[in-house]
PDB file of C-alpha atoms in Angstrom:
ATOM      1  CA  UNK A   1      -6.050 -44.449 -14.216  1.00  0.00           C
ATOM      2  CA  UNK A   2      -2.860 -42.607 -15.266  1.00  0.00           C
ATOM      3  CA  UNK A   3      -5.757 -39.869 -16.987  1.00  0.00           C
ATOM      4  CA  UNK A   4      -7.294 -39.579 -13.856  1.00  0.00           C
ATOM      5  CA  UNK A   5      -3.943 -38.906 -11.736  1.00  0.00           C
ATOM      6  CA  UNK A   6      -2.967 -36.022 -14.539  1.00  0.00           C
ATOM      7  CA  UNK A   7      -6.565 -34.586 -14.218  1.00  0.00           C
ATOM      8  CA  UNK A   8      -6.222 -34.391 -10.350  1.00  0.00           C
ATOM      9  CA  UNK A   9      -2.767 -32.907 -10.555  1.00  0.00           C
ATOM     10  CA  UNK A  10      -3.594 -30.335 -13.536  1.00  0.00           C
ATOM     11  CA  UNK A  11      -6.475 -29.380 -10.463  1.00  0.00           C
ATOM     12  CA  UNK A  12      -4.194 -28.968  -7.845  1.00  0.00           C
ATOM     13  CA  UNK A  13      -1.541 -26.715 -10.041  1.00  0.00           C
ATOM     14  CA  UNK A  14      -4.609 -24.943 -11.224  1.00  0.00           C
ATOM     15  CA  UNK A  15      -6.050 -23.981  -7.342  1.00  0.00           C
ATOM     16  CA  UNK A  16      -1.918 -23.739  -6.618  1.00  0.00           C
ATOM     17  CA  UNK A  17      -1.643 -20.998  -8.674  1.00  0.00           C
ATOM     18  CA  UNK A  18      -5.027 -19.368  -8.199  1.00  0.00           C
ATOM     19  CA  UNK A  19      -4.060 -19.254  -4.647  1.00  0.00           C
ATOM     20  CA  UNK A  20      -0.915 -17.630  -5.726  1.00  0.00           C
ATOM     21  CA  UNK A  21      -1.986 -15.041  -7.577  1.00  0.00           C
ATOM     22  CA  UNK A  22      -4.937 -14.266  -4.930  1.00  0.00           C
ATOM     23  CA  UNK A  23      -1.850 -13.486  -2.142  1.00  0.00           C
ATOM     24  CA  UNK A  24      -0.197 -11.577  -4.990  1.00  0.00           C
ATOM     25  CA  UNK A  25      -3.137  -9.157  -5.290  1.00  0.00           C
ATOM     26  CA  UNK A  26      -2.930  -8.425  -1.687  1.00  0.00           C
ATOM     27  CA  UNK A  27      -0.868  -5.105  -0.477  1.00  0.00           C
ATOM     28  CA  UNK A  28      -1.164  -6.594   3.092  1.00  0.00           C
ATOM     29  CA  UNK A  29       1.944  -6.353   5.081  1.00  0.00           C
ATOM     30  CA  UNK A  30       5.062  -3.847   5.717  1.00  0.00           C
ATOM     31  CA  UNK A  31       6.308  -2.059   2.941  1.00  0.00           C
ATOM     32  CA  UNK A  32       9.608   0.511   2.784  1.00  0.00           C
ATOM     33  CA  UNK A  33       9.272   3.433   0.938  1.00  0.00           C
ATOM     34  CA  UNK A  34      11.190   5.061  -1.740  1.00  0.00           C
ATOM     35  CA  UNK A  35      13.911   6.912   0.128  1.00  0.00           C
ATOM     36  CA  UNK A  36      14.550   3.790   2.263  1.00  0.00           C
ATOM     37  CA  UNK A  37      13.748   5.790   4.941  1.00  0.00           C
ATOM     38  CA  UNK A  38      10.265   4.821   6.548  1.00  0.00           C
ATOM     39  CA  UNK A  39       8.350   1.523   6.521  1.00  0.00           C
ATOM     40  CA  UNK A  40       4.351   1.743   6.054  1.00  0.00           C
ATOM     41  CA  UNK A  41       2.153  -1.374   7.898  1.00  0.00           C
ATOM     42  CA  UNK A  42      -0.801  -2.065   4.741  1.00  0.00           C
ATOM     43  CA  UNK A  43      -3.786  -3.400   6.089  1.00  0.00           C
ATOM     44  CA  UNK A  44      -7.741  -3.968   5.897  1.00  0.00           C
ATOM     45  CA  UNK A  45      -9.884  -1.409   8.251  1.00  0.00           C
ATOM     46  CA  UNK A  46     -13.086  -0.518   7.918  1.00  0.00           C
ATOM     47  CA  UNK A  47     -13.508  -2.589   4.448  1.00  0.00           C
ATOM     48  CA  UNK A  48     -10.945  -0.968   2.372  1.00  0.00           C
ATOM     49  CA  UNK A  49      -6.883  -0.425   2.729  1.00  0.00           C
ATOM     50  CA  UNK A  50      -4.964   1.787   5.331  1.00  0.00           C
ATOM     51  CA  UNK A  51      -1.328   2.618   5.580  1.00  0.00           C
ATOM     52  CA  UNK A  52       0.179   3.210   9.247  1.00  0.00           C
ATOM     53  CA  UNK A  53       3.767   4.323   9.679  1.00  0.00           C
ATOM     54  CA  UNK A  54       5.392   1.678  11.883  1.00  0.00           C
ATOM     55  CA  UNK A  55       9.081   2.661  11.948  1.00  0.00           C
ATOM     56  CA  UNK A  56      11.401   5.829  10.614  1.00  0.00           C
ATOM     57  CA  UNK A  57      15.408   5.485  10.084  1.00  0.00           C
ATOM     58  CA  UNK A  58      14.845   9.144  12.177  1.00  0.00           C
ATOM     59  CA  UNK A  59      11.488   9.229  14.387  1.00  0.00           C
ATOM     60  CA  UNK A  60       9.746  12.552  13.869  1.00  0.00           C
ATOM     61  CA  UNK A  61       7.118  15.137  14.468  1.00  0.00           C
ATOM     62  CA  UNK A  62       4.066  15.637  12.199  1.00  0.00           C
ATOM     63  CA  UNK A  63       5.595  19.168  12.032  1.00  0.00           C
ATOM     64  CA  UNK A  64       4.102  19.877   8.650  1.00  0.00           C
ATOM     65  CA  UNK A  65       0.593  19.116   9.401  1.00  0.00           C
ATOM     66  CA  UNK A  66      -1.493  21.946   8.811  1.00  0.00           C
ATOM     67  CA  UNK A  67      -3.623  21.399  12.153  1.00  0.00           C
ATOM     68  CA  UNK A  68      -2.033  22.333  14.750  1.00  0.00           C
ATOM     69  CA  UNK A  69      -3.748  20.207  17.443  1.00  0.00           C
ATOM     70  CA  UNK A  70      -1.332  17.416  15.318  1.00  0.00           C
ATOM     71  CA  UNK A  71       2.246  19.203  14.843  1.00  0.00           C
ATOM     72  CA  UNK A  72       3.463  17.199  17.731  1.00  0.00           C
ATOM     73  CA  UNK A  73       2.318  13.929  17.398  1.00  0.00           C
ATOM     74  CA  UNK A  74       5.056  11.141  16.212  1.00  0.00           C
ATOM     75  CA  UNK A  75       4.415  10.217  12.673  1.00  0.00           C
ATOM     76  CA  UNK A  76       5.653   6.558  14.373  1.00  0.00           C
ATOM     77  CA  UNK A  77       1.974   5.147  14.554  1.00  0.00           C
ATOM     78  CA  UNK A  78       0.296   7.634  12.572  1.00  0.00           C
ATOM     79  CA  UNK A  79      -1.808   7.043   9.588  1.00  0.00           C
ATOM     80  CA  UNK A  80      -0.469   8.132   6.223  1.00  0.00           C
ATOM     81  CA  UNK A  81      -2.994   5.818   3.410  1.00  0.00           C
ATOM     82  CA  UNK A  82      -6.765   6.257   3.880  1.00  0.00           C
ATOM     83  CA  UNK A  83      -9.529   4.631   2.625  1.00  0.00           C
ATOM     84  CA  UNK A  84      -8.002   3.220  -0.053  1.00  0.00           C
ATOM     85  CA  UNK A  85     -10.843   1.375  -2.417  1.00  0.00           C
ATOM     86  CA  UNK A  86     -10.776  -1.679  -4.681  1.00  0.00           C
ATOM     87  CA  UNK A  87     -11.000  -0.093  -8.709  1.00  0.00           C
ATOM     88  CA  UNK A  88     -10.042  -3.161 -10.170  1.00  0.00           C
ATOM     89  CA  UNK A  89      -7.474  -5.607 -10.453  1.00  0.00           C
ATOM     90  CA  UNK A  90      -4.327  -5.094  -8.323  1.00  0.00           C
ATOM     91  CA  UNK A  91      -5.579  -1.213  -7.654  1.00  0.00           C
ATOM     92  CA  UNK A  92      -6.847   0.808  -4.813  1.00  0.00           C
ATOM     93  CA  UNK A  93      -7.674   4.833  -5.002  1.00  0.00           C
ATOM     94  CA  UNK A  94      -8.118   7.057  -1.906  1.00  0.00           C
ATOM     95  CA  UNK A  95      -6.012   9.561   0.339  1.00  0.00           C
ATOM     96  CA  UNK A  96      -2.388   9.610   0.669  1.00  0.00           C
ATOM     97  CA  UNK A  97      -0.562  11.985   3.386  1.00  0.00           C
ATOM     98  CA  UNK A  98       2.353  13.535   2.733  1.00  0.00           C
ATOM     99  CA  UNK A  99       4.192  14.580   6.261  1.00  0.00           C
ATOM    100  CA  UNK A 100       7.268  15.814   3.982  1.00  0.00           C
ATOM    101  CA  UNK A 101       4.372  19.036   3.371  1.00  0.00           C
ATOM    102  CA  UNK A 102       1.436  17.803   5.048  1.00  0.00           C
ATOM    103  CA  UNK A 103      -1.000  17.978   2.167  1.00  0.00           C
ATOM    104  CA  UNK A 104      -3.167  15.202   1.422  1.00  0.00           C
ATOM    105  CA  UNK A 105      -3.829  13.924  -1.810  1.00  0.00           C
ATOM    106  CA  UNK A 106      -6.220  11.863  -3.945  1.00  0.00           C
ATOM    107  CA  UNK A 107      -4.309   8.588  -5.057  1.00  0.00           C
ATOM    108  CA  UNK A 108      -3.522   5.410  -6.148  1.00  0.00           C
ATOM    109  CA  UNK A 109      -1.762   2.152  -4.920  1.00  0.00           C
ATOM    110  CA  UNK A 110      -1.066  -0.447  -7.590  1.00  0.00           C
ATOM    111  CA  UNK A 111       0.738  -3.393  -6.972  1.00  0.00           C
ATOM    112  CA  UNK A 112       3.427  -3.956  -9.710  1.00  0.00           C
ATOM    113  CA  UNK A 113       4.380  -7.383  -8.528  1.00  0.00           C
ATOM    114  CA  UNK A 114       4.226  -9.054  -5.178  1.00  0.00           C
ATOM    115  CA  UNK A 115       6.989  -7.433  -3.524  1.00  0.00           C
ATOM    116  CA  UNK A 116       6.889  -3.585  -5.650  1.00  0.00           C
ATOM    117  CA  UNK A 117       3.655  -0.999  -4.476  1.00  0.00           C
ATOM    118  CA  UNK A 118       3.623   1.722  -6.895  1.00  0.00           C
ATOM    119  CA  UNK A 119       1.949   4.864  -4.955  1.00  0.00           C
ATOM    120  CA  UNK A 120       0.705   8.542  -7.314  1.00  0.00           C
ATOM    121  CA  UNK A 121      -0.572  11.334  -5.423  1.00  0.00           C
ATOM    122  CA  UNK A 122      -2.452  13.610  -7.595  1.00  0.00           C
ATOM    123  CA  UNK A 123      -3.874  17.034  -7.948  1.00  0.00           C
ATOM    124  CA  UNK A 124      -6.080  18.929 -10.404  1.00  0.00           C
ATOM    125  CA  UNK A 125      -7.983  16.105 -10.693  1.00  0.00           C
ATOM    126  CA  UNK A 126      -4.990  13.710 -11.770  1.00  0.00           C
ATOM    127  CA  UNK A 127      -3.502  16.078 -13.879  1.00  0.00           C
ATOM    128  CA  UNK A 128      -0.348  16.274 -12.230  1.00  0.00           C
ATOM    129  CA  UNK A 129       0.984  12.775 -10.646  1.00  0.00           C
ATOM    130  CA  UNK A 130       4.245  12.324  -8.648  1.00  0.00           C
ATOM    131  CA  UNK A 131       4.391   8.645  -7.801  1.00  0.00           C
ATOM    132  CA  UNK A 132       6.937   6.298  -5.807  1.00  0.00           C
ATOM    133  CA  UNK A 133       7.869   2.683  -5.894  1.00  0.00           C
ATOM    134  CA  UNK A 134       7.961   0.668  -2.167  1.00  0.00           C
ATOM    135  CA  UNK A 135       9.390  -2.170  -1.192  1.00  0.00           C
ATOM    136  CA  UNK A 136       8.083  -4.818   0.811  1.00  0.00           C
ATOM    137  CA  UNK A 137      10.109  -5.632   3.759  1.00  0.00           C
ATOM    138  CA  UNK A 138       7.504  -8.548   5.542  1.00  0.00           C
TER     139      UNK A 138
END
């Protein structure tokens, strides 16, 4: 009897922690960036990971984007991930914006632990890598 109750309890730790490191692996959710600055809303769309700016410490214009049918939108409520793939555990690679210059790059999202996104935008084929370290906020 006593086996039996350790058996079902080693079970329920087991699918505890499964469970535990499944919501780990997930970037869902509202994340602050590196200069403390903006905060980026992570979610699914269109069966992969996008990143939409949801608030700025000072709201601004997408003055940098290189279409000019866009320089005045608010960055508030634009998109700045794009379709940002599963390429293995705890990774994602697709296009990051930059409205600091308004290039886009090729990149990668890794989460480093459940509240720490590590983001590299790269160019030349991944030669050259600048990356940043967000924060998640909810």
């Amino acid at each position: 009897m006593l086996k039996r109750i350790s058996t079902t309890l080693a079970a329920i730790a087991a699918l505890s922690l499964s469970a535990s490191l499944a919501n780990a692996a997930s970037p869902d959710g509202t994340w602050l960036t590196e200069s403390g600055k903006t905060q980026v809303r992570i979610a699914p769309c269109g069966g992969n990971y996008c990143g939409t700016v949801v608030w700025m410490k000072t709201p601004a214009k997408d003055t940098e984007n290189p279409d000019p049918a866009r320089q005045s939108r608010d960055l508030v409520g634009s998109q700045m991930l794009y379709n940002l793939k599963a390429e293995g555990d705890n990774t994602w690679k697709g296009k990051l914006y930059n409205f600091e210059n308004g290039k886009t790059y090729t990149g990668k999202m890794q989460m480093m632990s459940t509240n720490t996104l590590r983001l590299s935008g790269c160019i030349l084929g991944g030669a050259i890598c600048k990356s940043q370290t967000w924060r998640k906020v909810k």
